[in-house]
CSV table of C-alpha atoms in Angstrom, one decimal:
chain,number,residue,atom,x,y,z
C,9,UNK,CA,-38.5,41.6,97.9
C,10,UNK,CA,-35.2,40.3,96.7
C,11,UNK,CA,-33.5,42.3,94.1
C,12,UNK,CA,-34.0,40.5,90.7
C,13,UNK,CA,-30.8,39.3,89.1
C,14,UNK,CA,-30.3,41.2,85.9
C,15,UNK,CA,-28.7,38.2,84.2
C,16,UNK,CA,-31.7,36.7,82.4
C,17,UNK,CA,-33.8,35.8,85.4
C,18,UNK,CA,-37.6,36.4,85.3
C,19,UNK,CA,-38.8,38.9,87.9
C,20,UNK,CA,-41.4,36.5,89.3
C,21,UNK,CA,-38.8,34.3,91.1
C,22,UNK,CA,-36.3,35.0,93.9
C,23,UNK,CA,-32.7,34.4,93.0
C,24,UNK,CA,-32.5,31.3,95.2
C,25,UNK,CA,-35.6,29.8,93.6
C,26,UNK,CA,-34.2,29.9,90.1
C,27,UNK,CA,-33.1,26.5,88.8
C,28,UNK,CA,-30.2,26.3,86.3
C,29,UNK,CA,-32.6,24.9,83.7
C,30,UNK,CA,-34.7,28.0,84.1
C,31,UNK,CA,-31.7,30.1,83.4
C,32,UNK,CA,-30.9,28.1,80.3
C,33,UNK,CA,-34.6,28.1,79.1
C,34,UNK,CA,-34.7,31.9,79.6
C,35,UNK,CA,-31.4,32.3,77.8
C,36,UNK,CA,-32.7,30.3,74.8
C,37,UNK,CA,-35.9,32.3,74.7
C,38,UNK,CA,-33.9,35.5,74.5
C,39,UNK,CA,-31.8,34.0,71.8
C,40,UNK,CA,-34.7,32.8,69.7
C,41,UNK,CA,-37.0,35.7,69.9
C,42,UNK,CA,-35.0,37.8,67.4
C,43,UNK,CA,-35.3,35.0,64.8
C,44,UNK,CA,-39.0,34.6,64.8
C,45,UNK,CA,-40.5,35.2,61.3
C,46,UNK,CA,-37.0,35.5,59.8
C,47,UNK,CA,-35.4,32.1,60.2
C,48,UNK,CA,-37.3,28.9,59.3
C,49,UNK,CA,-38.4,26.7,62.3
C,50,UNK,CA,-36.0,23.8,61.4
C,51,UNK,CA,-33.0,26.2,61.5
C,52,UNK,CA,-34.1,27.7,64.7
C,53,UNK,CA,-34.6,24.3,66.3
C,54,UNK,CA,-31.1,23.3,65.2
C,55,UNK,CA,-29.4,26.5,66.7
C,56,UNK,CA,-31.4,26.1,69.9
C,57,UNK,CA,-30.5,22.4,70.3
C,58,UNK,CA,-26.8,23.1,69.6
C,59,UNK,CA,-26.7,26.0,72.1
C,60,UNK,CA,-28.5,23.9,74.8
C,61,UNK,CA,-26.1,21.0,74.4
C,62,UNK,CA,-23.1,23.4,74.6
C,63,UNK,CA,-24.4,25.1,77.7
C,64,UNK,CA,-25.1,21.8,79.4
C,65,UNK,CA,-21.6,20.5,78.7
C,66,UNK,CA,-20.0,23.8,79.8
C,67,UNK,CA,-22.0,23.7,83.0
C,68,UNK,CA,-21.0,20.1,83.7
C,69,UNK,CA,-17.3,20.9,83.3
C,70,UNK,CA,-17.6,24.0,85.6
C,71,UNK,CA,-19.4,21.9,88.2
C,72,UNK,CA,-16.6,19.4,88.0
C,73,UNK,CA,-14.1,22.2,88.7
C,74,UNK,CA,-15.9,22.9,92.0
C,75,UNK,CA,-18.7,25.4,91.2
C,76,UNK,CA,-22.3,25.0,92.5
C,77,UNK,CA,-25.0,24.2,90.0
C,78,UNK,CA,-26.4,27.7,89.9
C,79,UNK,CA,-23.0,29.4,89.7
C,80,UNK,CA,-21.9,27.0,87.0
C,81,UNK,CA,-25.0,27.8,85.0
C,82,UNK,CA,-24.5,31.5,85.3
C,83,UNK,CA,-20.8,31.2,84.4
C,84,UNK,CA,-21.7,29.0,81.4
C,85,UNK,CA,-24.0,31.7,80.1
C,86,UNK,CA,-21.4,34.3,80.7
C,87,UNK,CA,-18.8,32.3,78.7
C,88,UNK,CA,-21.2,31.6,75.9
C,89,UNK,CA,-22.1,35.3,75.4
C,90,UNK,CA,-24.8,37.8,75.7
C,91,UNK,CA,-28.0,36.3,74.1
C,92,UNK,CA,-29.0,39.5,72.2
C,93,UNK,CA,-25.5,39.8,70.8
C,94,UNK,CA,-25.2,36.1,69.9
C,95,UNK,CA,-28.7,36.2,68.3
C,96,UNK,CA,-27.6,39.1,66.0
C,97,UNK,CA,-24.3,37.4,65.1
C,98,UNK,CA,-26.1,34.2,64.1
C,99,UNK,CA,-28.7,36.2,62.1
C,100,UNK,CA,-25.9,38.1,60.3
C,101,UNK,CA,-24.2,34.8,59.4
C,102,UNK,CA,-27.5,33.4,58.2
C,103,UNK,CA,-27.9,36.2,55.7
C,104,UNK,CA,-24.3,35.8,54.4
C,105,UNK,CA,-24.4,33.9,51.1
C,106,UNK,CA,-21.8,31.6,49.9
C,107,UNK,CA,-21.1,33.7,46.8
C,108,UNK,CA,-21.2,37.2,48.1
C,109,UNK,CA,-20.2,40.3,46.2
C,110,UNK,CA,-17.2,42.2,47.6
C,111,UNK,CA,-19.3,45.2,48.5
C,112,UNK,CA,-21.8,43.1,50.5
C,113,UNK,CA,-18.9,41.4,52.3
C,114,UNK,CA,-17.3,44.8,53.1
C,115,UNK,CA,-20.3,46.9,54.0
C,116,UNK,CA,-23.0,44.3,55.0
C,117,UNK,CA,-26.1,43.2,53.2
C,118,UNK,CA,-28.6,45.6,54.9
C,119,UNK,CA,-26.4,48.6,54.3
C,120,UNK,CA,-26.0,47.8,50.6
C,121,UNK,CA,-29.7,47.3,50.0
C,122,UNK,CA,-30.5,50.6,51.8
C,123,UNK,CA,-27.8,52.6,50.0
C,124,UNK,CA,-28.8,51.2,46.5
C,125,UNK,CA,-32.5,51.9,47.1
C,126,UNK,CA,-31.9,55.5,48.3
C,127,UNK,CA,-29.3,56.2,45.6
C,128,UNK,CA,-31.7,55.1,42.9
C,129,UNK,CA,-34.6,57.3,44.3
C,130,UNK,CA,-32.2,60.2,44.7
C,131,UNK,CA,-31.2,60.0,41.1
C,132,UNK,CA,-34.9,60.0,40.1
C,133,UNK,CA,-35.6,63.1,42.3
C,134,UNK,CA,-32.5,65.0,41.0
C,135,UNK,CA,-33.4,64.0,37.4
C,136,UNK,CA,-36.9,65.6,37.8
C,137,UNK,CA,-35.3,68.7,39.3
C,138,UNK,CA,-32.9,68.9,36.5
C,139,UNK,CA,-35.7,68.4,33.9
C,140,UNK,CA,-37.5,71.3,35.4
C,141,UNK,CA,-34.4,73.5,35.0
C,142,UNK,CA,-33.5,72.4,31.5
C,143,UNK,CA,-36.9,72.4,29.8
C,144,UNK,CA,-38.2,75.7,28.6
C,145,UNK,CA,-40.4,77.4,31.2
C,146,UNK,CA,-44.1,77.4,30.7
C,147,UNK,CA,-46.2,80.5,30.6
C,148,UNK,CA,-47.0,82.9,33.4
C,149,UNK,CA,-49.8,80.5,34.4
C,150,UNK,CA,-47.0,78.6,36.2
C,151,UNK,CA,-47.7,80.6,39.3
C,152,UNK,CA,-50.4,79.4,41.8
C,153,UNK,CA,-51.2,83.1,42.6
C,154,UNK,CA,-50.6,86.4,40.9
C,155,UNK,CA,-47.0,87.4,41.9
C,156,UNK,CA,-48.1,91.1,42.5
C,157,UNK,CA,-50.9,90.0,44.9
C,158,UNK,CA,-48.6,87.6,46.6
C,159,UNK,CA,-45.9,90.2,47.2
C,160,UNK,CA,-48.3,92.6,48.6
C,161,UNK,CA,-48.5,90.3,51.5
C,162,UNK,CA,-45.1,88.7,51.6
C,163,UNK,CA,-41.7,90.3,51.2
C,164,UNK,CA,-40.1,90.3,47.7
C,165,UNK,CA,-37.4,87.8,48.9
C,166,UNK,CA,-40.0,85.0,49.4
C,167,UNK,CA,-40.5,82.9,46.3
C,168,UNK,CA,-44.0,82.8,44.8
C,169,UNK,CA,-45.3,79.2,44.8
C,170,UNK,CA,-45.2,77.6,41.4
C,171,UNK,CA,-47.9,75.5,39.9
C,172,UNK,CA,-46.1,73.9,37.0
C,173,UNK,CA,-46.5,70.2,36.4
C,174,UNK,CA,-42.8,69.6,36.8
C,175,UNK,CA,-42.6,71.5,40.1
C,176,UNK,CA,-45.5,69.6,41.5
C,177,UNK,CA,-44.0,66.3,40.2
C,178,UNK,CA,-40.6,67.1,41.8
C,179,UNK,CA,-42.3,67.8,45.2
C,180,UNK,CA,-44.5,64.6,45.0
C,181,UNK,CA,-41.4,62.5,44.0
C,182,UNK,CA,-39.4,63.9,46.9
C,183,UNK,CA,-42.2,63.3,49.4
C,184,UNK,CA,-43.1,59.8,48.2
C,185,UNK,CA,-39.6,58.4,47.7
C,186,UNK,CA,-38.9,57.6,51.4
C,187,UNK,CA,-42.2,55.7,51.7
C,188,UNK,CA,-41.2,53.6,48.7
C,189,UNK,CA,-37.7,53.1,50.0
C,190,UNK,CA,-39.0,52.2,53.5
C,191,UNK,CA,-41.3,49.5,52.0
C,192,UNK,CA,-38.6,48.0,49.8
C,193,UNK,CA,-36.0,48.0,52.6
C,194,UNK,CA,-38.4,46.7,55.2
C,195,UNK,CA,-39.2,43.6,53.1
C,196,UNK,CA,-35.6,42.7,52.5
C,197,UNK,CA,-33.8,43.9,55.7
C,198,UNK,CA,-35.7,42.6,58.7
C,199,UNK,CA,-32.9,43.0,61.3
C,200,UNK,CA,-31.2,46.2,62.3
C,201,UNK,CA,-33.4,48.0,59.8
C,202,UNK,CA,-33.1,51.5,61.2
C,203,UNK,CA,-29.3,51.2,61.4
C,204,UNK,CA,-29.2,50.0,57.7
C,205,UNK,CA,-31.4,53.0,56.7
C,206,UNK,CA,-29.2,55.6,58.5
C,207,UNK,CA,-26.0,54.0,57.0
C,208,UNK,CA,-27.6,53.8,53.5
C,209,UNK,CA,-29.0,57.4,53.5
C,210,UNK,CA,-26.0,59.2,55.0
C,211,UNK,CA,-23.8,59.1,51.9
C,212,UNK,CA,-26.8,60.4,49.8
C,213,UNK,CA,-27.5,63.1,52.3
C,214,UNK,CA,-23.9,64.2,52.3
C,215,UNK,CA,-23.9,64.3,48.5
C,216,UNK,CA,-27.0,66.5,48.4
C,217,UNK,CA,-25.7,68.9,51.0
C,218,UNK,CA,-22.4,69.3,49.3
C,219,UNK,CA,-24.0,69.7,45.9
C,220,UNK,CA,-26.5,72.2,47.4
C,221,UNK,CA,-23.7,74.3,48.8
C,222,UNK,CA,-21.8,74.3,45.5
C,223,UNK,CA,-25.0,75.3,43.5
C,224,UNK,CA,-25.7,78.4,45.7
C,225,UNK,CA,-27.3,80.9,45.2
C,226,UNK,CA,-29.8,78.4,43.7
C,227,UNK,CA,-31.4,76.9,46.8
C,228,UNK,CA,-33.4,74.0,45.5
C,229,UNK,CA,-30.9,71.3,46.0
C,230,UNK,CA,-30.3,72.5,49.6
C,231,UNK,CA,-34.1,72.5,50.1
C,232,UNK,CA,-34.0,68.9,48.9
C,233,UNK,CA,-31.3,68.1,51.4
C,234,UNK,CA,-33.5,69.6,54.1
C,235,UNK,CA,-36.4,67.5,53.0
C,236,UNK,CA,-34.1,64.4,53.2
C,237,UNK,CA,-33.1,65.3,56.8
C,238,UNK,CA,-36.6,66.3,58.1
C,239,UNK,CA,-38.8,63.9,56.1
C,240,UNK,CA,-36.8,61.1,54.4
C,241,UNK,CA,-35.0,59.8,57.6
C,242,UNK,CA,-38.0,59.5,60.0
C,243,UNK,CA,-40.6,58.4,57.4
C,244,UNK,CA,-38.4,55.7,55.8
C,245,UNK,CA,-37.4,54.3,59.2
C,246,UNK,CA,-41.1,54.3,60.3
C,247,UNK,CA,-42.3,52.6,57.1
C,248,UNK,CA,-39.4,50.1,57.0
C,249,UNK,CA,-39.9,49.1,60.7
C,250,UNK,CA,-43.7,48.7,60.1
C,251,UNK,CA,-43.2,46.6,56.9
C,252,UNK,CA,-40.5,44.4,58.6
C,253,UNK,CA,-42.8,43.9,61.6
C,254,UNK,CA,-45.8,43.0,59.4
C,255,UNK,CA,-43.6,40.7,57.2
C,256,UNK,CA,-42.3,38.9,60.3
C,257,UNK,CA,-45.8,38.6,61.8
C,258,UNK,CA,-47.2,37.2,58.6
C,259,UNK,CA,-44.4,34.6,58.6
C,260,UNK,CA,-45.0,33.7,62.2
C,261,UNK,CA,-48.8,33.4,61.6
C,262,UNK,CA,-48.2,31.2,58.5
C,263,UNK,CA,-45.9,29.0,60.6
C,264,UNK,CA,-48.4,28.7,63.4
C,265,UNK,CA,-51.1,27.7,60.8
C,266,UNK,CA,-48.8,25.1,59.4
C,267,UNK,CA,-48.2,23.6,62.8
C,268,UNK,CA,-52.0,23.7,63.6
C,269,UNK,CA,-52.7,21.8,60.4
Z,16,UNK,CA,0.3,45.6,79.9
Z,17,UNK,CA,-3.2,46.1,81.4
Z,18,UNK,CA,-5.6,43.2,81.1
Z,19,UNK,CA,-8.2,45.0,79.0
Z,20,UNK,CA,-5.6,46.2,76.5
Z,21,UNK,CA,-4.1,42.7,76.3
Z,22,UNK,CA,-7.6,41.1,75.8
Z,23,UNK,CA,-8.4,43.6,73.1
Z,24,UNK,CA,-5.2,43.0,71.2
Z,25,UNK,CA,-5.6,39.2,71.6
Z,26,UNK,CA,-9.2,39.4,70.3
Z,27,UNK,CA,-8.0,41.4,67.3
Z,28,UNK,CA,-5.3,38.9,66.5
Z,29,UNK,CA,-7.7,36.0,66.9
Z,30,UNK,CA,-10.4,37.5,64.7
Z,31,UNK,CA,-10.2,36.1,61.2
Z,32,UNK,CA,-8.0,33.2,62.3
Z,33,UNK,CA,-10.6,31.2,64.2
Z,34,UNK,CA,-11.5,29.3,60.9
Z,35,UNK,CA,-8.0,27.8,60.6
Z,36,UNK,CA,-8.2,26.7,64.3
Z,37,UNK,CA,-11.5,25.0,63.7
Z,38,UNK,CA,-10.3,23.2,60.5
Z,39,UNK,CA,-7.1,22.1,62.2
Z,40,UNK,CA,-9.0,20.6,65.1
Z,41,UNK,CA,-11.4,18.8,62.8
Z,42,UNK,CA,-8.5,17.4,60.9
Z,43,UNK,CA,-7.8,15.1,63.9
Z,44,UNK,CA,-11.4,13.8,63.9
Z,45,UNK,CA,-15.1,14.7,63.9
Z,46,UNK,CA,-16.2,16.8,66.9
Z,47,UNK,CA,-19.2,18.8,68.2
Z,48,UNK,CA,-19.0,22.5,68.9
Z,49,UNK,CA,-18.3,22.2,72.6
Z,50,UNK,CA,-15.5,19.7,71.9
Z,51,UNK,CA,-13.9,22.1,69.4
Z,52,UNK,CA,-14.1,25.0,71.8
Z,53,UNK,CA,-12.6,22.9,74.6
Z,54,UNK,CA,-9.8,21.6,72.4
Z,55,UNK,CA,-8.9,25.2,71.3
Z,56,UNK,CA,-8.6,26.2,75.0
Z,57,UNK,CA,-6.7,23.1,75.9
Z,58,UNK,CA,-4.1,23.2,73.0
Z,59,UNK,CA,-3.6,27.0,73.6
Z,60,UNK,CA,-3.4,26.5,77.4
Z,61,UNK,CA,-6.2,29.0,77.6
Z,62,UNK,CA,-4.2,31.7,75.8
Z,63,UNK,CA,-6.9,31.9,73.1
Z,64,UNK,CA,-10.2,32.9,74.5
Z,65,UNK,CA,-13.4,34.1,72.9
Z,66,UNK,CA,-17.2,34.1,73.6
Z,67,UNK,CA,-18.0,30.4,72.8
Z,68,UNK,CA,-21.3,31.3,71.1
Z,69,UNK,CA,-19.3,33.0,68.3
Z,70,UNK,CA,-18.0,29.5,67.2
Z,71,UNK,CA,-21.4,28.4,65.8
Z,72,UNK,CA,-21.8,31.1,63.1
Z,73,UNK,CA,-18.3,30.3,62.0
Z,74,UNK,CA,-19.2,26.5,61.9
Z,75,UNK,CA,-22.3,27.2,59.8
Z,76,UNK,CA,-20.3,29.4,57.4
Z,77,UNK,CA,-17.6,26.8,57.0
Z,78,UNK,CA,-20.4,24.2,56.3
Z,79,UNK,CA,-22.1,26.5,53.8
Z,80,UNK,CA,-18.7,26.9,52.0
Z,81,UNK,CA,-18.4,23.1,51.9
Z,82,UNK,CA,-15.3,22.8,54.1
Z,83,UNK,CA,-17.1,20.8,56.8
Z,84,UNK,CA,-20.3,18.7,57.0
Z,85,UNK,CA,-22.5,18.0,60.0
Z,86,UNK,CA,-25.0,15.6,61.2
Z,87,UNK,CA,-27.0,14.9,64.4
Z,88,UNK,CA,-25.7,12.2,66.6
Z,89,UNK,CA,-28.1,10.6,69.1
Z,90,UNK,CA,-26.5,9.1,72.3
Z,91,UNK,CA,-28.9,7.3,74.5
Z,92,UNK,CA,-29.7,9.2,77.7
Z,93,UNK,CA,-28.1,12.4,76.4
Z,94,UNK,CA,-29.2,15.4,74.3
Z,95,UNK,CA,-28.6,15.1,70.6
Z,96,UNK,CA,-25.4,16.7,69.4
Z,97,UNK,CA,-24.4,18.2,66.1
Z,98,UNK,CA,-21.1,16.7,65.0
Z,99,UNK,CA,-18.9,18.3,62.4
Z,100,UNK,CA,-16.5,16.6,60.0
Z,101,UNK,CA,-13.8,17.9,57.7
Z,102,UNK,CA,-14.4,17.4,54.0
Z,103,UNK,CA,-11.8,17.0,51.3
Z,104,UNK,CA,-12.2,20.6,50.1
Z,105,UNK,CA,-11.9,21.6,53.8
Z,106,UNK,CA,-8.6,19.7,54.0
Z,107,UNK,CA,-7.3,21.5,50.9
Z,108,UNK,CA,-8.5,24.8,52.4
Z,109,UNK,CA,-6.7,24.1,55.6
Z,110,UNK,CA,-3.4,23.3,53.8
Z,111,UNK,CA,-3.7,26.6,51.9
Z,112,UNK,CA,-4.4,28.6,55.0
Z,113,UNK,CA,-1.6,26.9,56.9
Z,114,UNK,CA,0.8,27.8,54.1
Z,115,UNK,CA,-0.3,31.4,54.2
Z,116,UNK,CA,-0.1,31.5,58.0
Z,117,UNK,CA,3.4,30.0,58.1
Z,118,UNK,CA,4.6,32.6,55.5
Z,119,UNK,CA,3.0,35.4,57.5
Z,120,UNK,CA,4.5,34.1,60.8
Z,121,UNK,CA,8.0,33.8,59.2
Z,122,UNK,CA,7.8,37.3,57.7
Z,123,UNK,CA,6.7,38.8,61.0
Z,124,UNK,CA,9.5,37.1,62.9
Z,125,UNK,CA,12.0,38.3,60.3
Z,126,UNK,CA,10.8,41.9,60.6
Z,127,UNK,CA,10.7,41.8,64.4
Z,128,UNK,CA,14.0,40.2,64.3
Z,129,UNK,CA,15.8,37.4,66.3
Z,130,UNK,CA,14.4,34.5,68.2
Z,131,UNK,CA,11.6,34.9,70.7
Z,132,UNK,CA,14.1,34.9,73.6
Z,133,UNK,CA,16.0,37.8,72.1
Z,134,UNK,CA,12.9,39.8,71.5
Z,135,UNK,CA,12.0,40.1,75.2
């Protein structure tokens, strides 16, 4: 079996069977697939037509310079650019608005959305922690178990689990926040979602870890930092990717229904 | 200078200046994307090279900013092509960018010193 050409050929054809049009069709399919559910069909059609016209003209000029049809098609694709890269560049320009804030221009739309979402939720979490510290403590009924019984099993250095409303609230807020963030980010940032989440969460995480170290021996902020590393990152990425996928699929289905009608 | 290093330096210099090239070419007349890319290569004698696909996001942004307009042109027996035309505000924008470019070019030449022949 002939070795498949890695440059956009399907694996069902031998290299000498592939027509230049097949190469261009395959290239355009690779270009368009990343836009489905995000860019409206009229816009996709325009980009596809413009690209096809450009590739055809480039191929004609290369043939005139002495190349064979197939080599000219491959060279035209090479000069036009990698389809995955071009697809992302076009998408990024699609999301760029005419009147963009300087922060969006500098850091990118997705990164700004992710950072502002995580920063807002981080403020809420830290506010609840702070409230727990500042409000007068409740009675000894705070503890889930009797401290004496607890320390008969566990060493003295292990903290007894609390049962206060604020402690439970702070845990619940810390655990639910990434799910909320993932949902909000997934709806607005449908391309390079995981990258935007990592970029947006990193400054918040650095802040938490530095604050946690400065507040030692109190370990709660460091514990929050650990929760962010172990839980916030994977859960927000998973939820955001799932929401982005569902949103795109819903848009594709709606489009298909519109075409069927 | 190695080819890779030269290409990287050239790409960095070109980045951010491709808009002025596109507006300057459209000043001479309406053109589609491939014609613009070919004209850039021809006028620069292939000194300015870039992945041609990157031209289209730039064209769409210039259109969104109102500096150019576009429309489909149907030629019998050929694929439809999208033709771009410079607008009045695009013409003003080009003049401003050219002025800025000329000042920058002059300042660089003054700092580097002498004529191009003396610099080598």
